[in-house]
Amino acid sequence: MNKRYVVGLGEALWDVLPEGKKLGGAPANFAYHAGQFLGPDNTIAISALGEDALAEETIEALKEHGLNYLMPRVGYPTGTVQVTLSGDGIPAYEIKENVAWDNIPYNAEIAEIAKNCRAVCFGSLAQRNVVSWATIRQFLDDTPEDCLKIFDINLRQQFYTKDVIEESLKRCNILKINDEELVVIKRMYGYDDLDMRGICEKMLAEYQLKMLVLTCGTNGSYVFAPGLTSFQETPKVTVADTVGAGDSFTGSFCAAILNGKPLEAAHRIAVEVSAYVCTQNGAMPKYPDTLIAKV
């Protein structure tokens, strides 16, 4: 019997932070955080790397974090993002274009993972280029019926289109979005007569989603499911930086759901994990055992 992986699919890159560079990108972050609970052998990050020194550093960093990876080499540079932090630790990103993760090939190894995928998290950023867009769509189409397909919409700069969002909404069964992104969707889809909850409930029904996760920063977070709404306040913590906090929320929420936790319990765990990650530097801190035991 083939192993069933939980997959982070999309951009592999380095966040170049004021204190130095750290391995980043939502897929590796998601796989790392889910793997803290499910075991690192059960998760994998899928992307592409260049044929350069930074690719070798990426592989070393992935190994250092105990991350499985499937990242074919392509003739483009390994991705980087210049990250600057505001006084309260909020990141701003300058994302380099025409890089390796824009050109992820759909090869036989990736197709095999798709056919045996238990859950996959993907976003809009890695679909900005037609090559990776086609790979991500094909991967999603090849997953089993029971696969959790989490669209962490992750709108960055100008790197998204309505077509990409629409095709992703049709293919996912869980949507994760934040309050700022919801304003963009409201404008894009002409949901002018609806409030925040109304938009979420409309999208839940229209795209036949299992769940819709809405995060609102310090104003808490919601999980909407047919006939059920969960709300959790955001804990007050001393923020080191927020890089990777959203991915830790998604990874821990996914792991809790896969481990059979009820929706509200999974939501509570995700909030606690992301609050902890905010108190740490970088996107991939090690979790204390007390946190791991909750899932």
One Martini backbone bead per residue (centre of mass of N, CA, C, O) as a GRO file, in nm:
protein
  295
    1MET     BB    1   0.096   0.037   0.023
    2ASN     BB    2   0.069   0.360  -0.015
    3LYS     BB    3   0.169   0.650   0.089
    4ARG     BB    4   0.012   0.920   0.274
    5TYR     BB    5   0.023   1.256   0.216
    6VAL     BB    6   0.108   1.577   0.331
    7VAL     BB    7   0.082   1.878   0.129
    8GLY     BB    8   0.304   2.126   0.007
    9LEU     BB    9   0.217   2.353  -0.269
   10GLY     BB   10   0.483   2.549  -0.435
   11GLU     BB   11   0.670   2.776  -0.289
   12ALA     BB   12   1.031   2.803  -0.289
   13LEU     BB   13   1.203   3.001  -0.036
   14TRP     BB   14   1.368   3.301   0.070
   15ASP     BB   15   1.375   3.486   0.358
   16VAL     BB   16   1.498   3.818   0.367
   17LEU     BB   17   1.602   3.927   0.661
   18PRO     BB   18   1.749   4.143   0.872
   19GLU     BB   19   1.904   3.877   1.022
   20GLY     BB   20   1.854   3.706   0.762
   21LYS     BB   21   1.814   3.397   0.613
   22LYS     BB   22   1.507   3.203   0.551
   23LEU     BB   23   1.321   2.948   0.517
   24GLY     BB   24   1.030   2.944   0.300
   25GLY     BB   25   0.717   2.925   0.226
   26ALA     BB   26   0.418   2.783   0.256
   27PRO     BB   27   0.466   2.476   0.197
   28ALA     BB   28   0.697   2.427   0.400
   29ASN     BB   29   0.552   2.540   0.643
   30PHE     BB   30   0.308   2.354   0.642
   31ALA     BB   31   0.464   2.084   0.653
   32TYR     BB   32   0.606   2.142   0.917
   33HIS     BB   33   0.355   2.190   1.103
   34ALA     BB   34   0.208   1.925   1.044
   35GLY     BB   35   0.463   1.743   1.125
   36GLN     BB   36   0.459   1.803   1.434
   37PHE     BB   37   0.190   1.608   1.454
   38LEU     BB   38   0.219   1.368   1.217
   39GLY     BB   39   0.495   1.359   1.121
   40PRO     BB   40   0.752   1.410   0.896
   41ASP     BB   41   0.698   1.144   0.716
   42ASN     BB   42   0.384   1.258   0.634
   43THR     BB   43   0.533   1.499   0.491
   44ILE     BB   44   0.542   1.737   0.198
   45ALA     BB   45   0.738   1.936  -0.021
   46ILE     BB   46   0.636   2.104  -0.327
   47SER     BB   47   0.861   2.203  -0.598
   48ALA     BB   48   1.132   2.422  -0.711
   49LEU     BB   49   1.474   2.433  -0.825
   50GLY     BB   50   1.768   2.532  -0.892
   51GLU     BB   51   2.115   2.550  -1.035
   52ASP     BB   52   2.226   2.639  -0.732
   53ALA     BB   53   2.343   2.729  -0.425
   54LEU     BB   54   2.057   2.780  -0.298
   55ALA     BB   55   1.955   2.493  -0.341
   56GLU     BB   56   2.155   2.359  -0.146
   57GLU     BB   57   2.058   2.521   0.100
   58THR     BB   58   1.769   2.420   0.094
   59ILE     BB   59   1.828   2.120   0.144
   60GLU     BB   60   1.971   2.162   0.414
   61ALA     BB   61   1.727   2.301   0.556
   62LEU     BB   62   1.525   2.073   0.522
   63LYS     BB   63   1.690   1.865   0.679
   64GLU     BB   64   1.715   2.027   0.944
   65HIS     BB   65   1.379   2.024   0.964
   66GLY     BB   66   1.274   1.737   0.864
   67LEU     BB   67   1.204   1.758   0.547
   68ASN     BB   68   1.022   1.663   0.302
   69TYR     BB   69   1.100   1.645  -0.060
   70LEU     BB   70   0.987   1.769  -0.399
   71MET     BB   71   1.246   1.925  -0.610
   72PRO     BB   72   1.299   2.003  -0.900
   73ARG     BB   73   1.524   2.090  -1.141
   74VAL     BB   74   1.569   2.416  -1.288
   75GLY     BB   75   1.638   2.696  -1.526
   76TYR     BB   76   1.614   2.865  -1.245
   77PRO     BB   77   1.610   3.053  -0.986
   78THR     BB   78   1.600   3.055  -0.669
   79GLY     BB   79   1.388   3.174  -0.444
   80THR     BB   80   1.312   3.517  -0.331
   81VAL     BB   81   1.249   3.731  -0.031
   82GLN     BB   82   1.201   4.051   0.072
   83VAL     BB   83   1.199   4.128   0.423
   84THR     BB   84   1.009   4.366   0.604
   85LEU     BB   85   0.974   4.512   0.930
   86SER     BB   86   0.779   4.643   1.137
   87GLY     BB   87   0.753   4.753   1.460
   88ASP     BB   88   0.514   4.505   1.494
   89GLY     BB   89   0.613   4.259   1.286
   90ILE     BB   90   0.512   4.327   1.001
   91PRO     BB   91   0.524   4.204   0.685
   92ALA     BB   92   0.712   4.282   0.384
   93TYR     BB   93   0.713   4.204   0.023
   94GLU     BB   94   0.971   4.100  -0.222
   95ILE     BB   95   0.900   3.919  -0.514
   96LYS     BB   96   1.059   3.724  -0.715
   97GLU     BB   97   1.084   3.662  -1.057
   98ASN     BB   98   1.137   3.401  -1.257
   99VAL     BB   99   1.146   3.121  -1.097
  100ALA     BB  100   1.143   2.802  -1.008
  101TRP     BB  101   0.840   2.798  -0.877
  102ASP     BB  102   0.716   2.886  -1.164
  103ASN     BB  103   0.846   2.578  -1.279
  104ILE     BB  104   0.667   2.328  -1.212
  105PRO     BB  105   0.674   2.004  -1.282
  106TYR     BB  106   0.471   1.730  -1.405
  107ASN     BB  107   0.573   1.451  -1.279
  108ALA     BB  108   0.572   1.125  -1.181
  109GLU     BB  109   0.624   1.177  -0.877
  110ILE     BB  110   0.401   1.388  -0.834
  111ALA     BB  111   0.165   1.213  -0.937
  112GLU     BB  112   0.193   0.996  -0.714
  113ILE     BB  113   0.129   1.178  -0.477
  114ALA     BB  114  -0.152   1.267  -0.567
  115LYS     BB  115  -0.285   0.972  -0.560
  116ASN     BB  116  -0.176   0.974  -0.225
  117CYS     BB  117  -0.343   1.211  -0.103
  118ARG     BB  118  -0.469   1.353   0.203
  119ALA     BB  119  -0.337   1.649   0.186
  120VAL     BB  120  -0.360   1.995   0.053
  121CYS     BB  121  -0.164   2.296   0.015
  122PHE     BB  122  -0.262   2.603  -0.153
  123GLY     BB  123  -0.212   2.889  -0.372
  124SER     BB  124  -0.182   3.179  -0.573
  125LEU     BB  125   0.119   3.250  -0.616
  126ALA     BB  126   0.214   2.974  -0.770
  127GLN     BB  127  -0.004   3.074  -1.020
  128ARG     BB  128   0.139   3.315  -1.190
  129ASN     BB  129   0.241   3.078  -1.364
  130VAL     BB  130   0.158   2.852  -1.609
  131VAL     BB  131   0.319   2.606  -1.513
  132SER     BB  132   0.231   2.588  -1.210
  133TRP     BB  133  -0.068   2.606  -1.261
  134ALA     BB  134  -0.092   2.335  -1.414
  135THR     BB  135   0.024   2.155  -1.189
  136ILE     BB  136  -0.180   2.219  -0.964
  137ARG     BB  137  -0.435   2.134  -1.113
  138GLN     BB  138  -0.349   1.842  -1.171
  139PHE     BB  139  -0.304   1.753  -0.885
  140LEU     BB  140  -0.595   1.804  -0.784
  141ASP     BB  141  -0.732   1.613  -1.000
  142ASP     BB  142  -0.552   1.348  -0.883
  143THR     BB  143  -0.693   1.325  -0.630
  144PRO     BB  144  -0.864   1.193  -0.401
  145GLU     BB  145  -1.183   1.220  -0.278
  146ASP     BB  146  -1.074   1.248   0.045
  147CYS     BB  147  -0.919   1.498  -0.001
  148LEU     BB  148  -0.772   1.769   0.136
  149LYS     BB  149  -0.835   2.104  -0.010
  150ILE     BB  150  -0.632   2.381   0.057
  151PHE     BB  151  -0.710   2.726   0.011
  152ASP     BB  152  -0.454   2.953   0.059
  153ILE     BB  153  -0.482   3.237  -0.097
  154ASN     BB  154  -0.250   3.446  -0.064
  155LEU     BB  155  -0.239   3.754  -0.136
  156ARG     BB  156   0.012   3.905  -0.358
  157GLN     BB  157   0.001   4.180  -0.469
  158GLN     BB  158  -0.028   4.115  -0.828
  159PHE     BB  159  -0.035   3.772  -0.791
  160TYR     BB  160  -0.342   3.775  -0.932
  161THR     BB  161  -0.652   3.624  -1.045
  162LYS     BB  162  -0.969   3.536  -1.107
  163ASP     BB  163  -0.908   3.268  -1.246
  164VAL     BB  164  -0.735   3.143  -1.025
  165ILE     BB  165  -0.947   3.162  -0.801
  166GLU     BB  166  -1.178   3.008  -0.936
  167GLU     BB  167  -1.029   2.737  -0.991
  168SER     BB  168  -0.959   2.692  -0.689
  169LEU     BB  169  -1.250   2.691  -0.571
  170LYS     BB  170  -1.342   2.440  -0.742
  171ARG     BB  171  -1.102   2.242  -0.608
  172CYS     BB  172  -1.172   2.296  -0.328
  173ASN     BB  173  -1.283   2.231   0.039
  174ILE     BB  174  -1.089   2.455   0.164
  175LEU     BB  175  -1.094   2.789   0.293
  176LYS     BB  176  -0.836   3.040   0.334
  177ILE     BB  177  -0.887   3.367   0.490
  178ASN     BB  178  -0.867   3.708   0.518
  179ASP     BB  179  -1.000   4.016   0.572
  180GLU     BB  180  -0.847   4.158   0.337
  181GLU     BB  181  -0.912   3.945   0.117
  182LEU     BB  182  -1.223   3.970   0.140
  183VAL     BB  183  -1.235   4.254   0.014
  184VAL     BB  184  -1.132   4.169  -0.264
  185ILE     BB  185  -1.359   3.960  -0.320
  186LYS     BB  186  -1.597   4.149  -0.295
  187ARG     BB  187  -1.511   4.322  -0.538
  188MET     BB  188  -1.464   4.097  -0.758
  189TYR     BB  189  -1.777   3.962  -0.701
  190GLY     BB  190  -2.000   4.171  -0.603
  191TYR     BB  191  -2.055   4.168  -0.262
  192ASP     BB  192  -2.193   4.450  -0.158
  193ASP     BB  193  -2.457   4.336   0.021
  194LEU     BB  194  -2.236   4.200   0.211
  195ASP     BB  195  -2.109   4.072   0.476
  196MET     BB  196  -1.872   3.881   0.603
  197ARG     BB  197  -2.054   3.640   0.669
  198GLY     BB  198  -2.213   3.636   0.400
  199ILE     BB  199  -1.975   3.569   0.218
  200CYS     BB  200  -1.894   3.303   0.352
  201GLU     BB  201  -2.170   3.158   0.314
  202LYS     BB  202  -2.182   3.184   0.006
  203MET     BB  203  -1.914   3.031  -0.058
  204LEU     BB  204  -1.978   2.768   0.085
  205ALA     BB  205  -2.222   2.704  -0.103
  206GLU     BB  206  -2.120   2.761  -0.399
  207TYR     BB  207  -1.845   2.559  -0.347
  208GLN     BB  208  -1.892   2.321  -0.154
  209LEU     BB  209  -1.774   2.348   0.131
  210LYS     BB  210  -1.660   2.227   0.430
  211MET     BB  211  -1.475   2.495   0.477
  212LEU     BB  212  -1.424   2.829   0.634
  213VAL     BB  213  -1.141   3.032   0.694
  214LEU     BB  214  -1.127   3.325   0.914
  215THR     BB  215  -0.891   3.581   0.951
  216CYS     BB  216  -0.852   3.883   1.199
  217GLY     BB  217  -0.622   3.887   1.372
  218THR     BB  218  -0.692   4.051   1.666
  219ASN     BB  219  -1.017   3.973   1.597
  220GLY     BB  220  -0.985   3.686   1.520
  221SER     BB  221  -1.163   3.371   1.435
  222TYR     BB  222  -1.315   3.163   1.176
  223VAL     BB  223  -1.542   2.876   1.130
  224PHE     BB  224  -1.711   2.756   0.848
  225ALA     BB  225  -1.996   2.540   0.832
  226PRO     BB  226  -2.243   2.346   0.780
  227GLY     BB  227  -2.424   2.448   1.061
  228LEU     BB  228  -2.136   2.596   1.152
  229THR     BB  229  -1.975   2.810   1.409
  230SER     BB  230  -1.645   2.936   1.481
  231PHE     BB  231  -1.495   3.121   1.759
  232GLN     BB  232  -1.176   3.297   1.814
  233GLU     BB  233  -0.966   3.445   1.999
  234THR     BB  234  -0.683   3.642   2.019
  235PRO     BB  235  -0.407   3.615   2.166
  236LYS     BB  236  -0.197   3.777   2.393
  237VAL     BB  237   0.127   3.861   2.268
  238THR     BB  238   0.469   3.863   2.218
  239VAL     BB  239   0.600   3.986   1.926
  240ALA     BB  240   0.845   3.898   1.699
  241ASP     BB  241   0.692   3.751   1.449
  242THR     BB  242   0.457   3.661   1.164
  243VAL     BB  243   0.617   3.458   1.024
  244GLY     BB  244   0.420   3.165   0.961
  245ALA     BB  245   0.153   3.180   1.126
  246GLY     BB  246  -0.058   3.100   0.910
  247ASP     BB  247   0.072   2.818   0.848
  248SER     BB  248   0.041   2.708   1.138
  249PHE     BB  249  -0.262   2.714   1.140
  250THR     BB  250  -0.311   2.527   0.896
  251GLY     BB  251  -0.139   2.281   0.983
  252SER     BB  252  -0.281   2.228   1.261
  253PHE     BB  253  -0.571   2.209   1.160
  254CYS     BB  254  -0.529   1.973   0.967
  255ALA     BB  255  -0.414   1.771   1.174
  256ALA     BB  256  -0.661   1.770   1.363
  257ILE     BB  257  -0.867   1.670   1.156
  258LEU     BB  258  -0.711   1.406   1.078
  259ASN     BB  259  -0.724   1.320   1.401
  260GLY     BB  260  -1.049   1.379   1.474
  261LYS     BB  261  -1.113   1.655   1.544
  262PRO     BB  262  -1.314   1.881   1.614
  263LEU     BB  263  -1.354   2.181   1.480
  264GLU     BB  264  -1.329   2.355   1.744
  265ALA     BB  265  -1.067   2.219   1.845
  266ALA     BB  266  -0.893   2.278   1.595
  267HIS     BB  267  -0.920   2.584   1.617
  268ARG     BB  268  -0.794   2.621   1.898
  269ILE     BB  269  -0.518   2.503   1.826
  270ALA     BB  270  -0.443   2.697   1.592
  271VAL     BB  271  -0.438   2.953   1.768
  272GLU     BB  272  -0.219   2.862   1.968
  273VAL     BB  273   0.006   2.808   1.764
  274SER     BB  274   0.019   3.090   1.622
  275ALA     BB  275   0.087   3.244   1.882
  276TYR     BB  276   0.354   3.103   1.935
  277VAL     BB  277   0.496   3.178   1.663
  278CYS     BB  278   0.490   3.492   1.721
  279THR     BB  279   0.716   3.453   1.963
  280GLN     BB  280   0.896   3.373   1.722
  281ASN     BB  281   1.160   3.333   1.514
  282GLY     BB  282   1.039   3.265   1.234
  283ALA     BB  283   0.862   2.995   1.057
  284MET     BB  284   1.032   2.726   1.217
  285PRO     BB  285   0.967   2.639   1.503
  286LYS     BB  286   0.988   2.465   1.784
  287TYR     BB  287   0.785   2.267   1.968
  288PRO     BB  288   0.638   2.205   2.243
  289ASP     BB  289   0.513   1.923   2.388
  290THR     BB  290   0.243   2.050   2.493
  291LEU     BB  291   0.143   2.117   2.203
  292ILE     BB  292   0.161   1.840   2.060
  293ALA     BB  293  -0.042   1.687   2.259
  294LYS     BB  294  -0.318   1.822   2.151
  295VAL     BB  295  -0.319   1.637   1.866
   0.00000   0.00000   0.00000
